[in-house]
Amino acid sequence: MIVEIFESLRAQFPDARMELKEEKPYPWIFLQSEIIRLVCGHLKTVSGFGYLSSLSGVDRADCFEIVYHLTSIGSKKNITLKVRVAKNSPSVESIEPVYPSAGFFEREVFEMLGIKFEGNKDLRRLLLPEDWQGYPLRKDYKYPAEYHGIIHERGGSVDRTKKGNK
Amino acid sequence: MSLLKTETMVINMGPQHPSTHGVLRFILTTDGEVIHSAIPDIGYLHRGMEKIAEQITYHQFMPYTDRIDYLASMNCNWGYALTVERLMGIEVPRRAEFIRVLVGELNRIASHLIAVGAMGSDLGAFTPFLHAIREREWINDIMEMVCGVRLTFNYMRIGGVSYDLPEGFMQNLTEFLDYFEPKVKQFNDLLSYNKIFVERTSGVVPIPAEKAIGFSLAGPNLRASGVQWDLRRDDPYSVYRELEFEVPVGKGEYGETGDCLERYMIRINEMVESIGIIRQCIRMMPDGERIAKVPRVLKPPAGEIYARTEAPRGELGFYLISDGSQKPYRLKIRTGSFTAMSIIPDVAQGCLIADLVALIGSLDLIAPEIDR
Amino acid sequence: MKEFADIIRNALPVFKSIPDALYYGIWMLLVAGALLGVVSVIAGITSWVERRVAGRMMSRFGPNRVGPQGSLQWIADGIKCLLKEDLIPALADKPLFRLAPYIVFAGMFATWVVFPFSKKIIVADLNIGILYVLAVSSLVVIGILMAGWASNNKWSLLGAMRAVAQIVSYEVPSVLAVLSVVLVSGTLSMQGIVEHQRGGSGVLRWNIFHDPFLFIAFFVFFIAQIAEGNRTPFDLPEAESELVAGYSTEYSGMRFVMFYFAEWANLFVIGAVSSTLFFGGWEGPFIAGIHWFILKSCFFVFLLMWIRWTLPRLRVDQLMTLSWKYLTPFAFVCLVGAAAWILFLPDRYFMGMLK
């Protein structure tokens, strides 16, 4: 099923770089960050994937990945799309015009990983206070020593799987 | 004429609010009673669960999933356990699957009781809320029989459940179901068909189906708008394929499709359906193991998976990336209340403050699910 | 009460030497003090009864620790509130803020003067009895508005505005229903209205059975009085889940309790006025007396509590619609109907069947 969708996307956007990754248990499609909104629009109108299940950001070693899980309520199928952005200037098109629920999802990815979404109507911190410094879900994130006078005791995490640290 | 002007008022519907939905805050811009904009301010209950998940092992994360939605802990445990089992290809024994369905549906009843009771309480009907809590006390006692805890159960394990059903459990459960079924009718008589309640909720903020899908509403909120989508039937997991149940969908018989009363009635009807599912489970409960053989030190193969279950508040999805080590590389939790919160700024324009209260109650928001 | 004053004055000559103004002045103060004591105790006991009744309806216990069956709970709460810190917001309008609860209480308290507890026990049998009750109970509106404004808080102001709109709107059907009773009784005096309902073996001459229009007028009056008293289903001004506590948000300690004192004592006022106007006051089967008055008022108090803990609350526009589009036309019809009834069927009672 995902092969047909991949082929139809290939046909629709011939000069874009896409890749189908046939991984177990579920495959996904890699896309360029410039065409994500067009692809989502195409998938929504033509293939019936009108429901955005989830939008998440992942901090890989060399880049950021943004993962989109779309669901088709009519045909009860789902599809996974991935976009990679560079770490030094992470920015990607927002799919809020296509899926309004992406507004909140993208705000959360923005505040946790620092990825900018162009076209999101209200890109600001969602869960954390407005004056929080840093992007917590990044792998190189250091906890602040204190926040408004509240001291953070341990300056990192304690690995409880190591024997001495129970 | 410049001396006479109307200004909009900015009101803070504060984090401490007597409604029982947790710590939510809305910044309302109103013109008297009519709302011009309602901007939510969330994050008061943010505990950084996704970051915590990257630092502890798979087994150790199970108690944290209770706290995603403490009113439906079983379903949250189940979602996480399901995700890891699918990633590792673990086969859960049949008895464990049936036990999971049984406690999951029981938890659904408990969660919906609070949801409908709290909605009534927001609108001024204090008594039905306490009657709902009285019924829920028995469910808490049943859960205590099974796992020793009354709220954040931590009952499921990766591969099965942590304790088998004790002696006298089925007896107690059957008594409860026989007691509870007529109580739903009593609750309906007291609240659902009350003219004042109907006036307050019927036709109030109807959410059309396209908007509901566009904003990724889930669970009873989505079905109330007329969308036929229930993960138990349309993307079945566990043993739901073998069980017979109806899925209540909104048809606009109480006002308009997708209005507050519709969302409320869907929850009442889902409770009745859950009773039927539990009875089937009691009848079909097989013998067997309660948990599969799962290694103590769990190292799933490198890969990723997105698995979702139908929690009482909607689609609970876990996106898990494993890099082959003992701890997850990334765990993203997608909850139903998060997207329900995102629709409020859009639909709240033009309604009265009193309607906003009815809307929040009918969407069944819960702050820990939104913030994680 | 003037008769008692005169009897004592005549009996003990030493009082005759005191000038009139001083004697009656002291007497008035004593009676007012006694009445204040009675009202306070009734308000306190009503609060305890409300909490027990609410508890039983919600399938739980109410307060049952302090004193036998928790009956001293209200004393404990009163003492606690007196000992609380007197908190006034910094930017509040201090004189108005301090005065508001007492005006609300005064508006309610002043109505007790004309209640006919029995044939002899009435503080002052004014010949404008019921008109006085309706007029003086409107003082509450001023108090609420002062409270909402002086708190310097948007939520309080919103609650106060809603309360004022509600009380003022529901005055209209309330007064029209009372007018129907006045037409039938031919007098404004409370004792006069009760006298008109005497006889008929104690029950048959009650105004509510007089004609169908008065029957409807009772329900219109009762609903309007629930709204005047800010009780659920009309408790939007103090709707907890929407406005924290409405106009009394910024109040703490005894000032806060004053508002609720006024509300609980008002339950008894509603009961007393309803029973006087429509249910025969202190008249009843077998022996007429104060016990019937108390019994009927307490029944209405219980009814008000029952309604409060059962029904959800109305939205503000639904509330206004109910008053102006439904209750007021009904009240007009009752007034005209009652007038026509006594024109064509004079001197009859019990639905025109008995003479």
PDB file of C-alpha atoms in Angstrom, chain C residues 63-178:
ATOM      1  CA  PRO C  63     -21.236  17.661  59.152  1.00  0.00           C
ATOM      2  CA  ASN C  64     -21.892  15.322  62.048  1.00  0.00           C
ATOM      3  CA  ARG C  65     -19.008  15.820  64.460  1.00  0.00           C
ATOM      4  CA  VAL C  66     -19.417  19.143  66.207  1.00  0.00           C
ATOM      5  CA  GLY C  67     -22.187  18.730  68.731  1.00  0.00           C
ATOM      6  CA  PRO C  68     -25.021  16.208  68.482  1.00  0.00           C
ATOM      7  CA  GLN C  69     -25.435  15.378  64.774  1.00  0.00           C
ATOM      8  CA  GLY C  70     -23.189  18.309  63.963  1.00  0.00           C
ATOM      9  CA  SER C  71     -25.774  20.857  65.097  1.00  0.00           C
ATOM     10  CA  LEU C  72     -23.147  23.164  66.582  1.00  0.00           C
ATOM     11  CA  GLN C  73     -21.175  23.285  63.345  1.00  0.00           C
ATOM     12  CA  TRP C  74     -22.472  26.731  62.529  1.00  0.00           C
ATOM     13  CA  ILE C  75     -21.247  28.108  65.829  1.00  0.00           C
ATOM     14  CA  ALA C  76     -17.805  26.709  65.142  1.00  0.00           C
ATOM     15  CA  ASP C  77     -17.832  28.188  61.652  1.00  0.00           C
ATOM     16  CA  GLY C  78     -19.012  31.539  62.962  1.00  0.00           C
ATOM     17  CA  ILE C  79     -16.253  31.696  65.568  1.00  0.00           C
ATOM     18  CA  LYS C  80     -13.684  30.653  62.985  1.00  0.00           C
ATOM     19  CA  CYS C  81     -14.780  33.394  60.617  1.00  0.00           C
ATOM     20  CA  LEU C  82     -14.726  36.023  63.333  1.00  0.00           C
ATOM     21  CA  LEU C  83     -11.135  35.145  64.124  1.00  0.00           C
ATOM     22  CA  LYS C  84      -9.998  35.390  60.513  1.00  0.00           C
ATOM     23  CA  GLU C  85      -7.743  38.066  59.155  1.00  0.00           C
ATOM     24  CA  ASP C  86      -9.642  41.036  57.833  1.00  0.00           C
ATOM     25  CA  LEU C  87      -8.351  41.241  54.300  1.00  0.00           C
ATOM     26  CA  ILE C  88      -9.203  44.205  52.138  1.00  0.00           C
ATOM     27  CA  PRO C  89      -7.601  44.390  48.678  1.00  0.00           C
ATOM     28  CA  ALA C  90      -5.171  47.263  48.361  1.00  0.00           C
ATOM     29  CA  LEU C  91      -6.916  49.001  45.503  1.00  0.00           C
ATOM     30  CA  ALA C  92     -10.440  48.382  46.749  1.00  0.00           C
ATOM     31  CA  ASP C  93     -12.797  51.190  47.611  1.00  0.00           C
ATOM     32  CA  LYS C  94     -12.551  50.766  51.370  1.00  0.00           C
ATOM     33  CA  PRO C  95     -15.704  52.448  52.721  1.00  0.00           C
ATOM     34  CA  LEU C  96     -17.938  50.789  50.118  1.00  0.00           C
ATOM     35  CA  PHE C  97     -16.158  47.481  50.582  1.00  0.00           C
ATOM     36  CA  ARG C  98     -16.801  47.538  54.308  1.00  0.00           C
ATOM     37  CA  LEU C  99     -20.383  48.697  54.027  1.00  0.00           C
ATOM     38  CA  ALA C 100     -21.658  46.358  51.327  1.00  0.00           C
ATOM     39  CA  PRO C 101     -22.239  43.157  53.328  1.00  0.00           C
ATOM     40  CA  TYR C 102     -24.167  45.023  55.971  1.00  0.00           C
ATOM     41  CA  ILE C 103     -26.454  46.652  53.446  1.00  0.00           C
ATOM     42  CA  VAL C 104     -27.213  43.247  51.977  1.00  0.00           C
ATOM     43  CA  PHE C 105     -27.956  41.915  55.426  1.00  0.00           C
ATOM     44  CA  ALA C 106     -29.999  44.972  56.383  1.00  0.00           C
ATOM     45  CA  GLY C 107     -32.113  44.659  53.263  1.00  0.00           C
ATOM     46  CA  MET C 108     -33.000  41.137  54.226  1.00  0.00           C
ATOM     47  CA  PHE C 109     -33.318  41.762  57.951  1.00  0.00           C
ATOM     48  CA  ALA C 110     -35.726  44.645  57.665  1.00  0.00           C
ATOM     49  CA  THR C 111     -38.375  42.412  56.131  1.00  0.00           C
ATOM     50  CA  TRP C 112     -38.753  40.399  59.347  1.00  0.00           C
ATOM     51  CA  VAL C 113     -40.553  43.273  61.010  1.00  0.00           C
ATOM     52  CA  VAL C 114     -43.920  42.517  59.401  1.00  0.00           C
ATOM     53  CA  PHE C 115     -43.999  38.740  59.555  1.00  0.00           C
ATOM     54  CA  PRO C 116     -47.160  37.541  61.271  1.00  0.00           C
ATOM     55  CA  PHE C 117     -45.809  34.761  63.425  1.00  0.00           C
ATOM     56  CA  SER C 118     -49.163  34.436  65.093  1.00  0.00           C
ATOM     57  CA  LYS C 119     -52.193  36.567  65.963  1.00  0.00           C
ATOM     58  CA  LYS C 120     -50.374  38.453  68.697  1.00  0.00           C
ATOM     59  CA  ILE C 121     -46.717  37.987  67.764  1.00  0.00           C
ATOM     60  CA  ILE C 122     -45.808  40.468  65.061  1.00  0.00           C
ATOM     61  CA  VAL C 123     -43.226  43.158  65.521  1.00  0.00           C
ATOM     62  CA  ALA C 124     -45.160  45.841  63.702  1.00  0.00           C
ATOM     63  CA  ASP C 125     -48.373  45.268  61.832  1.00  0.00           C
ATOM     64  CA  LEU C 126     -47.850  47.957  59.201  1.00  0.00           C
ATOM     65  CA  ASN C 127     -50.844  48.639  57.041  1.00  0.00           C
ATOM     66  CA  ILE C 128     -48.564  48.570  54.014  1.00  0.00           C
ATOM     67  CA  GLY C 129     -47.133  45.223  55.059  1.00  0.00           C
ATOM     68  CA  ILE C 130     -46.378  43.377  51.871  1.00  0.00           C
ATOM     69  CA  LEU C 131     -45.470  46.524  49.972  1.00  0.00           C
ATOM     70  CA  TYR C 132     -42.924  47.284  52.659  1.00  0.00           C
ATOM     71  CA  VAL C 133     -41.439  43.783  52.306  1.00  0.00           C
ATOM     72  CA  LEU C 134     -41.015  44.093  48.558  1.00  0.00           C
ATOM     73  CA  ALA C 135     -39.584  47.580  48.779  1.00  0.00           C
ATOM     74  CA  VAL C 136     -37.077  46.954  51.525  1.00  0.00           C
ATOM     75  CA  SER C 137     -35.806  43.687  50.079  1.00  0.00           C
ATOM     76  CA  SER C 138     -34.630  45.608  47.022  1.00  0.00           C
ATOM     77  CA  LEU C 139     -31.906  47.202  49.136  1.00  0.00           C
ATOM     78  CA  VAL C 140     -30.010  43.977  48.554  1.00  0.00           C
ATOM     79  CA  VAL C 141     -29.345  45.066  44.978  1.00  0.00           C
ATOM     80  CA  ILE C 142     -27.484  48.133  46.125  1.00  0.00           C
ATOM     81  CA  GLY C 143     -25.398  46.096  48.501  1.00  0.00           C
ATOM     82  CA  ILE C 144     -24.433  43.576  45.828  1.00  0.00           C
ATOM     83  CA  LEU C 145     -23.493  46.274  43.372  1.00  0.00           C
ATOM     84  CA  MET C 146     -21.381  47.984  46.008  1.00  0.00           C
ATOM     85  CA  ALA C 147     -19.629  44.725  46.763  1.00  0.00           C
ATOM     86  CA  GLY C 148     -18.888  43.980  43.137  1.00  0.00           C
ATOM     87  CA  TRP C 149     -17.650  47.471  42.363  1.00  0.00           C
ATOM     88  CA  ALA C 150     -15.624  48.019  45.493  1.00  0.00           C
ATOM     89  CA  SER C 151     -13.705  44.782  45.097  1.00  0.00           C
ATOM     90  CA  ASN C 152     -11.735  46.168  42.175  1.00  0.00           C
ATOM     91  CA  ASN C 153     -11.913  42.794  40.468  1.00  0.00           C
ATOM     92  CA  LYS C 154     -13.303  42.071  37.025  1.00  0.00           C
ATOM     93  CA  TRP C 155     -14.876  38.796  38.069  1.00  0.00           C
ATOM     94  CA  SER C 156     -16.647  40.451  40.999  1.00  0.00           C
ATOM     95  CA  LEU C 157     -17.959  43.198  38.796  1.00  0.00           C
ATOM     96  CA  LEU C 158     -19.244  40.699  36.272  1.00  0.00           C
ATOM     97  CA  GLY C 159     -20.962  38.735  39.018  1.00  0.00           C
ATOM     98  CA  ALA C 160     -22.476  41.868  40.513  1.00  0.00           C
ATOM     99  CA  MET C 161     -23.800  43.009  37.141  1.00  0.00           C
ATOM    100  CA  ARG C 162     -25.405  39.650  36.563  1.00  0.00           C
ATOM    101  CA  ALA C 163     -26.933  39.707  40.031  1.00  0.00           C
ATOM    102  CA  VAL C 164     -28.390  43.180  39.578  1.00  0.00           C
ATOM    103  CA  ALA C 165     -29.874  42.299  36.199  1.00  0.00           C
ATOM    104  CA  GLN C 166     -31.343  39.134  37.629  1.00  0.00           C
ATOM    105  CA  ILE C 167     -32.864  40.639  40.761  1.00  0.00           C
ATOM    106  CA  VAL C 168     -34.308  43.626  38.998  1.00  0.00           C
ATOM    107  CA  SER C 169     -35.855  41.493  36.255  1.00  0.00           C
ATOM    108  CA  TYR C 170     -37.454  39.067  38.664  1.00  0.00           C
ATOM    109  CA  GLU C 171     -39.000  41.819  40.773  1.00  0.00           C
ATOM    110  CA  VAL C 172     -41.616  42.302  38.077  1.00  0.00           C
ATOM    111  CA  PRO C 173     -43.307  38.895  38.059  1.00  0.00           C
ATOM    112  CA  SER C 174     -42.898  38.689  41.810  1.00  0.00           C
ATOM    113  CA  VAL C 175     -44.749  41.947  42.432  1.00  0.00           C
ATOM    114  CA  LEU C 176     -47.469  41.121  39.924  1.00  0.00           C
ATOM    115  CA  ALA C 177     -48.137  37.798  41.615  1.00  0.00           C
ATOM    116  CA  VAL C 178     -48.296  39.533  44.984  1.00  0.00           C
TER     117      VAL C 178
END
